[in-house]
Structures are given as C-alpha cells and as structure tokens.
Coordinates of N, CA, C and O in Angstrom, one line a residue:
G1 N 18.9 0.2 13.0 CA 19.3 -1.2 13.2 C 19.5 -0.9 10.6 O 19.2 0.1 11.3
D2 N 19.8 -1.3 9.7 CA 19.6 -1.5 8.0 C 17.5 -1.3 7.9 O 18.0 -2.2 8.5
I3 N 17.8 -0.4 7.7 CA 16.0 -1.0 6.7 C 15.7 -1.5 5.1 O 16.3 -0.7 5.1
V4 N 16.0 -2.3 4.5 CA 15.6 -2.4 3.7 C 14.6 -2.4 3.0 O 13.3 -3.3 3.0
L5 N 13.7 -1.4 2.0 CA 12.3 -2.3 1.6 C 12.7 -2.1 -0.1 O 13.7 -2.2 -1.4
L6 N 12.3 -3.7 -1.2 CA 12.6 -4.5 -2.2 C 11.1 -3.9 -2.4 O 10.0 -4.3 -2.2
A7 N 11.1 -2.9 -3.9 CA 9.3 -3.5 -3.8 C 8.7 -3.6 -5.6 O 9.9 -3.5 -6.2
K8 N 8.1 -4.0 -5.6 CA 7.4 -4.7 -7.7 C 6.8 -4.5 -7.7 O 5.8 -2.9 -6.8
P9 N 6.9 -3.4 -8.8 CA 5.4 -2.7 -10.0 C 4.5 -3.0 -9.7 O 4.0 -4.4 -10.1
V10 N 3.2 -2.2 -9.5 CA 2.0 -2.8 -9.3 C 1.6 -1.7 -11.1 O 1.2 -0.9 -10.1
T11 N -0.2 -2.6 -11.6 CA 0.1 -1.8 -12.7 C -1.8 -1.7 -12.5 O -2.1 -3.3 -12.4
L12 N -2.3 -0.6 -12.1 CA -3.8 -0.4 -12.2 C -4.4 0.0 -12.6 O -3.9 1.2 -13.3
T13 N -5.9 0.0 -13.7 CA -6.5 0.1 -14.1 C -7.2 1.1 -13.8 O -8.5 1.3 -13.1
E14 N -8.6 2.1 -15.3 CA -10.0 2.6 -14.1 C -11.0 2.1 -13.7 O -11.2 0.5 -13.4
G15 N -10.2 1.9 -12.5 CA -11.8 0.8 -11.0 C -11.3 -0.4 -10.7 O -12.0 -0.9 -9.6
D16 N -10.2 -1.3 -11.2 CA -9.2 -2.0 -10.6 C -8.7 -1.4 -9.4 O -7.9 -0.1 -8.0
R17 N -8.4 -2.6 -8.5 CA -7.9 -2.1 -7.0 C -6.8 -3.8 -6.4 O -7.0 -4.7 -6.9
V18 N -6.1 -3.3 -6.3 CA -5.6 -4.2 -5.9 C -4.5 -4.7 -3.4 O -4.9 -3.3 -3.9
T19 N -4.9 -6.4 -3.7 CA -3.9 -5.9 -2.2 C -3.0 -5.8 -2.0 O -2.4 -7.4 -2.8
L20 N -2.5 -5.0 -1.3 CA -0.5 -5.4 -0.9 C -0.8 -6.4 -0.2 O -1.4 -6.7 1.1
T21 N 0.5 -6.9 -0.8 CA 0.7 -8.3 0.1 C 2.7 -8.1 0.8 O 2.9 -7.2 -0.1
T22 N 2.7 -9.0 1.5 CA 4.3 -9.2 1.8 C 5.3 -9.5 0.8 O 6.1 -9.0 0.8
D23 N 5.0 -9.4 -0.2 CA 5.3 -9.3 -1.6 C 6.2 -8.0 -2.7 O 6.2 -7.8 -3.1
V24 N 4.4 -6.6 -2.0 CA 4.6 -5.8 -2.5 C 4.3 -4.6 -1.6 O 2.9 -4.7 -0.9
P25 N 5.2 -3.9 -0.8 CA 6.6 -4.6 -0.7 C 7.3 -5.8 0.1 O 6.5 -6.1 1.3
V26 N 8.6 -5.5 -0.1 CA 9.0 -7.0 1.0 C 9.9 -5.9 1.9 O 11.3 -4.8 1.9
A27 N 10.4 -5.9 3.3 CA 10.7 -5.6 3.6 C 11.4 -6.2 4.8 O 10.9 -6.6 5.6
T28 N 12.7 -4.8 5.8 CA 12.7 -5.7 6.9 C 13.3 -4.8 7.6 O 13.9 -4.1 7.0
D29 N 13.8 -4.9 9.0 CA 15.0 -3.5 9.2 C 16.8 -4.0 10.5 O 16.9 -4.2 11.2
G30 N 16.4 -5.2 10.3 CA 17.2 -6.3 10.8 C 16.7 -7.0 12.5 O 17.9 -7.9 12.8
T31 N 15.7 -6.3 13.2 CA 15.0 -6.9 14.2 C 15.0 -8.0 14.5 O 15.1 -8.6 15.4
G32 N 14.5 -8.4 13.3 CA 13.5 -9.8 13.4 C 12.5 -9.9 13.5 O 12.2 -10.5 13.8
K33 N 11.8 -9.0 13.6 CA 10.5 -8.8 14.5 C 10.1 -7.8 13.1 O 9.3 -7.0 13.1
P34 N 9.6 -8.2 12.2 CA 9.0 -8.2 10.5 C 6.8 -7.1 10.8 O 7.2 -6.1 11.0
E35 N 6.9 -7.8 12.4 CA 5.0 -8.4 12.5 C 5.3 -6.3 13.4 O 4.2 -5.8 13.5
K36 N 6.2 -6.4 13.0 CA 6.5 -4.7 14.6 C 6.7 -3.7 13.1 O 6.8 -2.4 13.2
L37 N 6.6 -4.1 12.3 CA 6.7 -2.7 10.8 C 5.6 -1.9 10.4 O 4.5 -2.7 10.7
L38 N 6.1 -0.8 10.8 CA 4.8 0.6 9.8 C 5.2 0.9 8.3 O 6.1 1.5 8.1
Y39 N 4.5 1.4 8.2 CA 4.9 1.8 6.4 C 3.7 3.3 6.9 O 2.9 3.4 7.1
A40 N 4.6 3.8 6.2 CA 3.9 4.9 6.0 C 4.3 6.3 5.2 O 5.6 5.1 3.8
V41 N 3.3 5.7 3.8 CA 2.4 6.8 2.8 C 3.0 7.8 2.6 O 1.8 8.9 3.3
S42 N 4.8 8.5 2.1 CA 5.0 9.9 1.8 C 4.4 10.9 1.4 O 3.8 11.6 0.9
V43 N 4.1 9.7 -0.5 CA 3.8 10.2 -1.9 C 2.4 9.6 -2.4 O 2.8 8.3 -2.4
P44 N 1.4 9.6 -2.3 CA 0.0 8.9 -2.7 C 0.0 9.1 -3.7 O 0.2 10.1 -4.8
P45 N -1.0 8.1 -3.5 CA -1.5 7.9 -5.3 C -1.5 9.0 -6.0 O -2.7 9.5 -5.1
V46 N -1.6 9.4 -7.0 CA -2.6 10.4 -7.8 C -3.8 10.3 -7.9 O -4.5 11.0 -7.8
H47 N -3.9 9.1 -8.9 CA -5.3 9.0 -8.7 C -6.4 7.4 -8.2 O -6.3 6.3 -9.4
G48 N -6.3 7.8 -7.0 CA -6.5 6.8 -6.8 C -6.0 6.9 -4.5 O -5.6 8.1 -4.2
Q49 N -6.4 6.3 -4.1 CA -5.5 5.3 -2.3 C -5.3 4.8 -1.9 O -6.1 3.4 -2.6
I50 N -4.8 4.3 -0.8 CA -4.3 3.8 -0.4 C -5.7 3.3 0.9 O -6.3 4.7 1.3
E51 N -5.9 2.4 0.8 CA -7.1 1.6 2.7 C -6.6 1.6 3.3 O -6.4 0.2 3.3
H52 N -7.4 1.3 4.2 CA -7.8 -0.3 5.2 C -9.3 -0.8 5.4 O -10.4 -0.8 4.7
I53 N -8.5 -1.8 4.8 CA -10.5 -2.3 4.4 C -11.6 -2.1 5.2 O -13.0 -2.0 5.2
N54 N -11.2 -2.5 6.7 CA -12.2 -2.0 7.3 C -12.5 -0.4 7.4 O -14.3 0.3 7.7
Y55 N -12.2 0.2 7.2 CA -12.5 1.9 6.4 C -12.9 1.8 5.1 O -12.2 2.9 4.5
P56 N -13.8 1.7 4.0 CA -13.4 1.7 2.7 C -14.5 2.9 2.5 O -14.9 3.8 3.0
G57 N -13.9 3.9 1.8 CA -12.8 4.8 0.7 C -12.5 5.9 2.2 O -12.6 7.3 1.5
V58 N -11.9 6.4 2.4 CA -10.7 6.5 3.7 C -9.9 6.2 3.2 O -9.1 5.4 3.3
P59 N -9.1 7.8 2.5 CA -8.1 7.0 2.7 C -6.7 6.7 3.8 O -6.8 8.4 5.0
I60 N -5.9 7.1 3.8 CA -4.5 6.0 5.1 C -3.5 6.5 4.9 O -3.5 6.4 3.7
R61 N -3.0 6.8 5.7 CA -1.8 7.3 5.5 C -0.3 6.4 6.1 O 0.8 6.6 6.1
R62 N -0.9 5.7 6.7 CA -0.3 4.6 7.5 C -0.8 3.2 8.0 O -1.7 3.4 7.6
H63 N -0.2 2.4 7.3 CA -0.2 0.9 8.1 C 0.1 0.5 8.9 O 1.4 0.0 8.7
S64 N 0.3 -1.1 9.4 CA 2.0 -2.4 9.9 C 1.7 -3.2 8.2 O 1.1 -3.7 7.8
R65 N 2.4 -4.0 8.9 CA 3.3 -4.7 8.2 C 2.1 -6.0 8.5 O 1.3 -6.7 8.0
V66 N 1.0 -6.5 10.2 CA -0.2 -6.6 9.8 C -1.1 -6.9 9.9 O -1.2 -7.7 8.7
D67 N -1.5 -5.2 9.1 CA -2.7 -5.8 8.3 C -2.5 -5.4 6.6 O -3.0 -6.6 6.1
V68 N -0.3 -5.7 6.7 CA -0.7 -6.4 5.4 C -1.0 -8.3 5.0 O -0.9 -8.2 4.1
V69 N -0.2 -8.5 5.6 CA -0.1 -9.1 5.6 C -1.2 -10.2 6.1 O -2.4 -11.1 5.2
A70 N -2.6 -9.7 7.2 CA -3.8 -9.9 6.7 C -5.1 -9.6 5.7 O -5.8 -9.6 5.2
Q71 N -4.1 -9.0 4.7 CA -4.9 -8.2 3.5 C -5.6 -7.8 3.6 O -6.7 -6.9 2.8
K72 N -5.5 -6.3 4.2 CA -6.5 -5.3 5.3 C -6.3 -3.9 4.6 O -6.6 -3.4 4.5
V73 N -5.5 -4.0 3.2 CA -5.1 -2.6 2.6 C -4.8 -2.4 0.6 O -4.0 -2.7 0.5
P74 N -6.0 -2.1 0.5 CA -5.8 -1.3 -0.5 C -5.6 -1.1 -1.6 O -5.6 0.1 -0.5
S75 N -4.6 -1.2 -2.4 CA -4.8 0.6 -3.6 C -6.1 0.5 -4.7 O -5.9 -0.6 -5.1
I76 N -6.5 1.1 -4.3 CA -7.7 1.2 -5.2 C -7.2 2.6 -6.5 O -6.9 3.8 -6.1
H77 N -7.9 2.3 -7.7 CA -7.6 3.3 -8.6 C -9.0 4.2 -8.9 O -10.1 3.5 -8.9
D78 N -8.9 5.3 -9.2 CA -10.0 6.6 -8.5 C -11.0 6.5 -9.4 O -11.8 7.4 -10.9
N79 N -10.8 5.5 -11.9 CA -11.4 6.0 -12.6 C -11.4 6.9 -13.1 O -11.7 7.5 -14.1
S80 N -9.5 7.9 -13.7 CA -10.1 9.0 -13.9 C -8.9 8.1 -15.2 O -8.4 7.6 -15.1
H81 N -9.5 9.8 -16.5 CA -9.7 8.5 -17.6 C -7.4 8.6 -17.9 O -7.1 7.9 -19.2
E82 N -7.6 10.1 -17.8 CA -5.9 11.1 -17.6 C -4.7 9.7 -17.0 O -3.4 10.3 -16.4
A83 N -5.2 8.8 -15.8 CA -3.9 8.1 -15.2 C -3.2 7.2 -16.3 O -3.6 6.7 -17.1
G84 N -1.6 7.9 -16.3 CA -0.6 6.9 -16.4 C -0.4 6.3 -15.5 O -0.8 6.3 -14.5
E85 N 1.1 6.6 -15.8 CA 1.7 5.4 -14.7 C 2.6 6.0 -13.8 O 2.1 7.1 -13.5
E86 N 1.4 5.4 -12.4 CA 2.4 6.7 -10.9 C 3.1 5.2 -10.5 O 2.9 4.4 -10.1
S87 N 3.6 6.3 -9.0 CA 4.1 5.0 -7.8 C 3.6 5.9 -6.6 O 3.3 7.2 -6.6
L88 N 3.8 4.7 -5.6 CA 3.6 5.3 -4.9 C 5.0 5.6 -3.4 O 5.5 4.9 -4.0
R89 N 4.7 6.5 -2.7 CA 6.1 5.9 -1.7 C 6.0 6.2 -0.3 O 4.7 6.0 0.3

C-alpha cells in the first residue's frame, strides 16, 4: 500500500531535547495498523542523536510507532555551538 509521512519542523538549541510524538512525524501506510509501523533513520542529525529512553547516550537508527506513542524516543542536541538548522530523515 501507499505510505504517507508528514513531518513538522522541530527546533533544538544547545542542550535541548525533544521527545518525538505522533504529531512529529505523522505516518500511515493504509493498513489500518499504525502500531505496526517501524521508522528507520537514514540520515541522523549532525549535531545530536535520536535515542531510546531505556538506553540513554546510545544513538538508535530504528524505532517503532509504539515507542513514539509511549514517548520513549527523544532527539537530543549535542551542545555544539556551530549547529544551525538541520533535519533528520
């Protein structure tokens, strides 16, 4: 089926962290089972990382929709001063 992904921008500054929610990103694949969706980070943030709260300090490249709903996936800025606007994919 078709996959639709809508993302809203999130701005992080030095030392900030934001927990990914179902609003960022919004995804659907047409199966009617959003809890089965898996996300893969193909281009991680340059000035930080995506983590799972059960493994702080360890960057992850994959997570599930269930983890997002449970608010277990934060994006963390690495405190680098030169960081400008960036995105992850």
